[in-house]
GROMACS .gro file of C-alpha atoms in nm:
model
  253
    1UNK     CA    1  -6.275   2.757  -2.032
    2UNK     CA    2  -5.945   2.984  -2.037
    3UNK     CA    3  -6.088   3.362  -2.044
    4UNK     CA    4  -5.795   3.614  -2.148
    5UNK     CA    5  -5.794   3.978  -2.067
    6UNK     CA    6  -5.537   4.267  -2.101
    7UNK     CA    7  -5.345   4.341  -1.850
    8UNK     CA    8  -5.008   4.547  -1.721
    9UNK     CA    9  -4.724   4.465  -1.560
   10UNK     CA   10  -4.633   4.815  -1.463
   11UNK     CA   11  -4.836   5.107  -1.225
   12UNK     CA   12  -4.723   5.334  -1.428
   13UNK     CA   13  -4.462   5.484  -1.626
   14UNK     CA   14  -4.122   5.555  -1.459
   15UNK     CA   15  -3.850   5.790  -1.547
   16UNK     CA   16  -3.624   5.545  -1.752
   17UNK     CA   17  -3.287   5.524  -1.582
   18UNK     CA   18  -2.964   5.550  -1.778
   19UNK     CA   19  -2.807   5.243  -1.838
   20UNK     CA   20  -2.425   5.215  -1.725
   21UNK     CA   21  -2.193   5.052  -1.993
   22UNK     CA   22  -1.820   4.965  -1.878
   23UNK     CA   23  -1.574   4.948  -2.178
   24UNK     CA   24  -1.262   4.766  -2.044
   25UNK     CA   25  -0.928   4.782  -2.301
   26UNK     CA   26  -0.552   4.918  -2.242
   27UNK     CA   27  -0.564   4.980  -2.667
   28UNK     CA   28  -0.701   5.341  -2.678
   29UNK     CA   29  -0.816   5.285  -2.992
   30UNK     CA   30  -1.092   5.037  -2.960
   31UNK     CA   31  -1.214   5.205  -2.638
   32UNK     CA   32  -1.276   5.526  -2.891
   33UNK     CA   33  -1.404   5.290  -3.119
   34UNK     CA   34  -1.653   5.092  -2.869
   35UNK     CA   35  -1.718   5.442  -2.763
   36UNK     CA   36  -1.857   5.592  -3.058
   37UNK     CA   37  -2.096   5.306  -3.118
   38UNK     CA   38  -2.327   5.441  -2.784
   39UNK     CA   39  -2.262   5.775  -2.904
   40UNK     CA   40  -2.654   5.854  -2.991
   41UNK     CA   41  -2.786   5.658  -2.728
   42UNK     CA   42  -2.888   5.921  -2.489
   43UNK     CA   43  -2.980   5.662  -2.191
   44UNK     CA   44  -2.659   5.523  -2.185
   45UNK     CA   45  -2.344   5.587  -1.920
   46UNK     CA   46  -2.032   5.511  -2.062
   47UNK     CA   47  -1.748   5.437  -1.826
   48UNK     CA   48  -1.411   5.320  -1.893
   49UNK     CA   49  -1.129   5.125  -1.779
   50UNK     CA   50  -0.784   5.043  -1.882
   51UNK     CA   51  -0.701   4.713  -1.670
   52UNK     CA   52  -0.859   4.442  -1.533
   53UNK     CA   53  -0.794   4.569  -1.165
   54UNK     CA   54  -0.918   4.901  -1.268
   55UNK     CA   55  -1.261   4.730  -1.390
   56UNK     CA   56  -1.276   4.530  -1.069
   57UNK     CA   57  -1.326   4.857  -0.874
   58UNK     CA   58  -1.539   5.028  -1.109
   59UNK     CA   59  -1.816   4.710  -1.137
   60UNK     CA   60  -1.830   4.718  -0.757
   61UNK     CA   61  -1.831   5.089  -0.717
   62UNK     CA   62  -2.029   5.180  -1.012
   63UNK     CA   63  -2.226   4.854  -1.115
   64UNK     CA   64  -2.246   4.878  -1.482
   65UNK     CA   65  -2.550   4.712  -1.645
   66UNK     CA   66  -2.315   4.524  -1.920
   67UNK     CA   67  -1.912   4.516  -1.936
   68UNK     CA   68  -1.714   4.468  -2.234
   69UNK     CA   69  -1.365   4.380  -2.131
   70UNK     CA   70  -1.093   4.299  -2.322
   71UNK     CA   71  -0.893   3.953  -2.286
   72UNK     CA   72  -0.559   4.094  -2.265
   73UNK     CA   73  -0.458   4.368  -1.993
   74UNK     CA   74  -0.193   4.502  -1.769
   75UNK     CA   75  -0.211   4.413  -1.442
   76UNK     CA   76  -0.510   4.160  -1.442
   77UNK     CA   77  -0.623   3.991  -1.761
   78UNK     CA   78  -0.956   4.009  -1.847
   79UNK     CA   79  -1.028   3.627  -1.809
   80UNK     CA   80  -0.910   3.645  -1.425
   81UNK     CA   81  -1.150   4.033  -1.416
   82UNK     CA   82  -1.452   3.788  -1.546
   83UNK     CA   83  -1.455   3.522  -1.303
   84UNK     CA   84  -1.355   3.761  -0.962
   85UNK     CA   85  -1.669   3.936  -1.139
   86UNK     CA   86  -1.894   3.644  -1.133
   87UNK     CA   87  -1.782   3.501  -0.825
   88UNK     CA   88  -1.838   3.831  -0.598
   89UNK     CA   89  -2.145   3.920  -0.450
   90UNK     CA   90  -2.169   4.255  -0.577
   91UNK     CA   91  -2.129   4.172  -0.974
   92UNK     CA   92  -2.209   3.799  -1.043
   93UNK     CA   93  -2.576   3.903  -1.201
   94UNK     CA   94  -2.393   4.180  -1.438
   95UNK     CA   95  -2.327   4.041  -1.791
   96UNK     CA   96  -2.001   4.018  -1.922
   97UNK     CA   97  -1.888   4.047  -2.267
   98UNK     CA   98  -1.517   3.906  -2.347
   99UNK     CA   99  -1.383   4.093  -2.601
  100UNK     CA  100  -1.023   3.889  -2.837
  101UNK     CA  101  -0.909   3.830  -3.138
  102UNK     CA  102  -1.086   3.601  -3.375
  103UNK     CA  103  -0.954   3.298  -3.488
  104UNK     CA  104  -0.745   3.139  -3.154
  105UNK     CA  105  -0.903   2.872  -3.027
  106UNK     CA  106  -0.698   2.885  -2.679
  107UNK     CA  107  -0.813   3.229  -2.591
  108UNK     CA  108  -1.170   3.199  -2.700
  109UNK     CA  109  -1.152   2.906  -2.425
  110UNK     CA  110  -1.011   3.118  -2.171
  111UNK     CA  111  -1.293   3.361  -2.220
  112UNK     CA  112  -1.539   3.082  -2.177
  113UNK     CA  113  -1.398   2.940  -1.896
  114UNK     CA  114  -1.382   3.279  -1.700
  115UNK     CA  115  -1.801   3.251  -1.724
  116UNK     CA  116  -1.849   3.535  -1.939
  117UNK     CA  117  -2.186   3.618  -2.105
  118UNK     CA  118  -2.104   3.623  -2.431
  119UNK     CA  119  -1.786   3.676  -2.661
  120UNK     CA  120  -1.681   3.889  -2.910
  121UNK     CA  121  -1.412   3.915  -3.156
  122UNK     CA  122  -1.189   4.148  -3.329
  123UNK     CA  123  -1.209   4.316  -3.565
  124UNK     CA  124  -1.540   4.425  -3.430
  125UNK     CA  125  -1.818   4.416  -3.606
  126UNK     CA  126  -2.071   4.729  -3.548
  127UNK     CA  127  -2.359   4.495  -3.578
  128UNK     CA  128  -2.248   4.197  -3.347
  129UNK     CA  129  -2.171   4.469  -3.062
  130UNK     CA  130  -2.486   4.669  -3.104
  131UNK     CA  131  -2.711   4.349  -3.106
  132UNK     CA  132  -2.514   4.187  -2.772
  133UNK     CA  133  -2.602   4.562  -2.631
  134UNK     CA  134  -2.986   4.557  -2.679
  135UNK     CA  135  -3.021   4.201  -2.565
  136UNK     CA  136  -2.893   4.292  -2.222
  137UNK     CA  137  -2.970   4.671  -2.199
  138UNK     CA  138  -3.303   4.726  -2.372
  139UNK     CA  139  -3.470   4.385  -2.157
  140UNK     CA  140  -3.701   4.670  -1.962
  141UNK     CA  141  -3.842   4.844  -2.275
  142UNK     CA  142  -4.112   4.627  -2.377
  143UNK     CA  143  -4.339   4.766  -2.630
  144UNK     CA  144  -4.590   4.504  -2.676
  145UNK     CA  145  -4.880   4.473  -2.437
  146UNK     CA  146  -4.931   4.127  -2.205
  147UNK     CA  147  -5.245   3.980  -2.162
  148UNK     CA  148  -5.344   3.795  -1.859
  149UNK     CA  149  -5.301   3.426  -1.946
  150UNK     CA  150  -5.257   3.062  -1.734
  151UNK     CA  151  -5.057   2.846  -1.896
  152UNK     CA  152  -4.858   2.577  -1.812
  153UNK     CA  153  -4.460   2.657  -1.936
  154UNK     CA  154  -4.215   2.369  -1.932
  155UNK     CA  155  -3.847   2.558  -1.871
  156UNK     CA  156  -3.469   2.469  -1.776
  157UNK     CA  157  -3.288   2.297  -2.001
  158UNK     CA  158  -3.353   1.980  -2.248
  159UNK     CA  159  -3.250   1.725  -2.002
  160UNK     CA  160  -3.415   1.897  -1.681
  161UNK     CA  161  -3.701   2.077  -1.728
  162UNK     CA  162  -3.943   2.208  -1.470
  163UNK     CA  163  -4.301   2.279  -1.453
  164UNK     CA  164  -4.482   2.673  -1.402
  165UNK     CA  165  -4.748   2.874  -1.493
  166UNK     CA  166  -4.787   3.227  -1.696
  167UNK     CA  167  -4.942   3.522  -1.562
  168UNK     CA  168  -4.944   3.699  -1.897
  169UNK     CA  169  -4.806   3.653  -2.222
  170UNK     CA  170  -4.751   3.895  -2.564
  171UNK     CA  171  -4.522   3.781  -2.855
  172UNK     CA  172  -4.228   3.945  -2.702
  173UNK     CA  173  -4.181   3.684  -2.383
  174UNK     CA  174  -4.414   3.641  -2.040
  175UNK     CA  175  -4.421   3.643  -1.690
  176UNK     CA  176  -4.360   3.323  -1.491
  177UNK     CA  177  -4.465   3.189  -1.160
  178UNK     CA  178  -4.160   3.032  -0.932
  179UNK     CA  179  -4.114   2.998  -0.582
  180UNK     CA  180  -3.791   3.014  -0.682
  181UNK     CA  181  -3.679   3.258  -0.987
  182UNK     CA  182  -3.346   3.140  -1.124
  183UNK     CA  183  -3.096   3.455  -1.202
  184UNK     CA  184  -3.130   3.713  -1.428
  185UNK     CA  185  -2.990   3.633  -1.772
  186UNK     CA  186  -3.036   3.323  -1.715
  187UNK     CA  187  -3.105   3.138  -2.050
  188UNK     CA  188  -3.337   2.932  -2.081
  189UNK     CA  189  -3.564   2.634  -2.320
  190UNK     CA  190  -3.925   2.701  -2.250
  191UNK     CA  191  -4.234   2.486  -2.410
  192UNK     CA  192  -4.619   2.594  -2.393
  193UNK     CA  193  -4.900   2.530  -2.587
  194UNK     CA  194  -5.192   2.788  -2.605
  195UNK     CA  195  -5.539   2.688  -2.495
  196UNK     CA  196  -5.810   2.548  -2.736
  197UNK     CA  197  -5.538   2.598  -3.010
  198UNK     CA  198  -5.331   2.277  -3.003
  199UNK     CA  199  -5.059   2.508  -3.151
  200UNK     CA  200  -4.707   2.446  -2.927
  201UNK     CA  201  -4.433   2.749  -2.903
  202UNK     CA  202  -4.059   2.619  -2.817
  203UNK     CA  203  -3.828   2.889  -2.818
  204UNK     CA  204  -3.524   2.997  -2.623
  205UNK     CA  205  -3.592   3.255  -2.361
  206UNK     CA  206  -3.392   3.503  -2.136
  207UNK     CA  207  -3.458   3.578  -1.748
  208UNK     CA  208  -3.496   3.995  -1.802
  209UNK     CA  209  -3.619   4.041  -1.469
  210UNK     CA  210  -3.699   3.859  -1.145
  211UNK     CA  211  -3.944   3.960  -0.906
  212UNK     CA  212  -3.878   3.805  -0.542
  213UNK     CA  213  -4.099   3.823  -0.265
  214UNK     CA  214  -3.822   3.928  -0.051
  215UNK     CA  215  -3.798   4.216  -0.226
  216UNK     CA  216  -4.026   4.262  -0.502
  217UNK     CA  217  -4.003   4.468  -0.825
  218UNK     CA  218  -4.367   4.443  -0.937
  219UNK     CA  219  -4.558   4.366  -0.585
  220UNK     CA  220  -4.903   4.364  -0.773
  221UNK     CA  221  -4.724   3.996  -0.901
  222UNK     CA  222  -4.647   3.643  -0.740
  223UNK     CA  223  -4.293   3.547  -0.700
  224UNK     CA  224  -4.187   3.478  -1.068
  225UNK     CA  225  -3.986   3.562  -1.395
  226UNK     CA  226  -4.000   3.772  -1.638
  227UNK     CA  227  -3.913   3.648  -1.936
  228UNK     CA  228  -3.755   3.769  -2.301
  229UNK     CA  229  -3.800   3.590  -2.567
  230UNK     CA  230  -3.467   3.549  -2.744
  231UNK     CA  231  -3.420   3.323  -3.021
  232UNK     CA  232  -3.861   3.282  -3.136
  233UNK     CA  233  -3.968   3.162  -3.487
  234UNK     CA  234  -4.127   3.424  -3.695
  235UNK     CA  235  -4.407   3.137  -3.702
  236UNK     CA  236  -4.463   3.137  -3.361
  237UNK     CA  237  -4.450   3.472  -3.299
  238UNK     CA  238  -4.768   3.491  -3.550
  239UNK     CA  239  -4.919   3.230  -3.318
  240UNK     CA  240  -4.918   3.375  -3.038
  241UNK     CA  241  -5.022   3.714  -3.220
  242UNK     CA  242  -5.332   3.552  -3.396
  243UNK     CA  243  -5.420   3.396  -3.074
  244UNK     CA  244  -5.464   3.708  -2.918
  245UNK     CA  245  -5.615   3.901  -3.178
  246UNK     CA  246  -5.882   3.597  -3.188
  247UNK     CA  247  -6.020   3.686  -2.892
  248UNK     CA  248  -6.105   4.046  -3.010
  249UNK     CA  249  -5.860   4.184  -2.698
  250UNK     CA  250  -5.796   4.555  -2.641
  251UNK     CA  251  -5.426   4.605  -2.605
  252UNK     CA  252  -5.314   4.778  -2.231
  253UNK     CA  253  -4.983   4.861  -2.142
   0.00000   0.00000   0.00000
């Protein structure tokens, strides 16, 4: 019989660090723009650059928690920025977010090619660029409570998925057991079904945090995941809610 009780990830509450953004564009003009969009975020770090060889420096020196970098730059475009980026040592975990002009097929394939995160297009729309910056900066500020949970999670991709078990689970995402964690932001399919339910949950989920035995974040946990859930059914997000009110649980954080 599965038994289920509250737990937390965390010892206790750390001061939260400020969060590094690095806005990348020779136009002044959408830098001020980009610019005013953090502008009442109080735990963010803006930084700027105005070339591609000016961002390489910056990423290695200052390593930014996200980058939005324009496609077109003097002295190193920001396709050629990208992939130095994810090919170094020092900044191939750091999302990048191509930034071009919408409608040209040719240099929205660039920006893919160079292996950025994500891409967005111009004229920018407030929305689109605040919701690409909470997916990768706000990972860390869970607000729901886990609850200790083993259950078997089927994760990769479609056509190769492996085999793990939870360590705790809320409706927000879980940890994961691996010998081997795969990279942060790594995106993944994941598949479980909750005990005694028969109820399934296949979602999309994103690597937020890895915890290696090397050099562990969390060294109360196994070697493991931890995972966001990114792209969840309402549905199943009342599943896995109504499961764990079921069992008459006192949230912990």
């Amino acid at each position: 019989m599965n038994t289920i009780t509250p737990t937390s990830d965390a010892a206790s509450p750390a001061p939260k660090r400020v969060k590094k953004i690095l806005l990348v564009d020779d136009v002044k003009l959408f830098i001020a723009l980009e610019k005013t969009f953090f502008q009442r975020k109080e735990s963010f770090k803006v930084l700027t650059a105005s070339s591609g060889k000016e961002a390489l420096v910056l990423v290695e020196s200052e390593q930014p928690d996200l980058v939005y970098m324009d496609l077109f730059m003097p002295e190193m475009n920001g396709d050629e920025c990208c992939r130095r980026i994810k090919e170094s040592d020092f900044g191939r975990d750091i999302p990048v977010v191509m930034v071009t002009s919408a409608g040209n097929a040719e240099d929205i394939a660039r920006c893919e090619a160079a292996g950025c995160d994500e891409i967005v297009t111009k004229p920018i729309n407030r929305g689109h660029f605040m919701s690409i910056a909470r997916k990768y900066l706000e990972v860390h500020e869970r607000k729901d409570p886990r609850y200790a949970i083993h259950v078997k999670v089927r994760f990769g991709d479609q056509d190769d998925l492996l085999t793990d078990y939870t360590v705790n689970l809320s409706s927000g995402g879980l940890f994961l057991t691996s010998p081997q964690p795969l990279p942060r932001h790594t995106l993944l399919d994941i598949e479980f079904s909750l005990p005694e339910t028969g109820e399934t949950i296949n979602c999309k989920a994103r690597i937020a945090w890895v915890n290696d035995t090397s050099n562990p974040t969390k060294p109360d946990l196994p070697a493991g995941m931890g995972l966001q859930f990114v792209d969840i059914a309402e549905s199943e997000i009342r599943i896995i809610q109504s499961y764990i009110e079921s069992n008459n649980l006192t949230a912990e954080w």
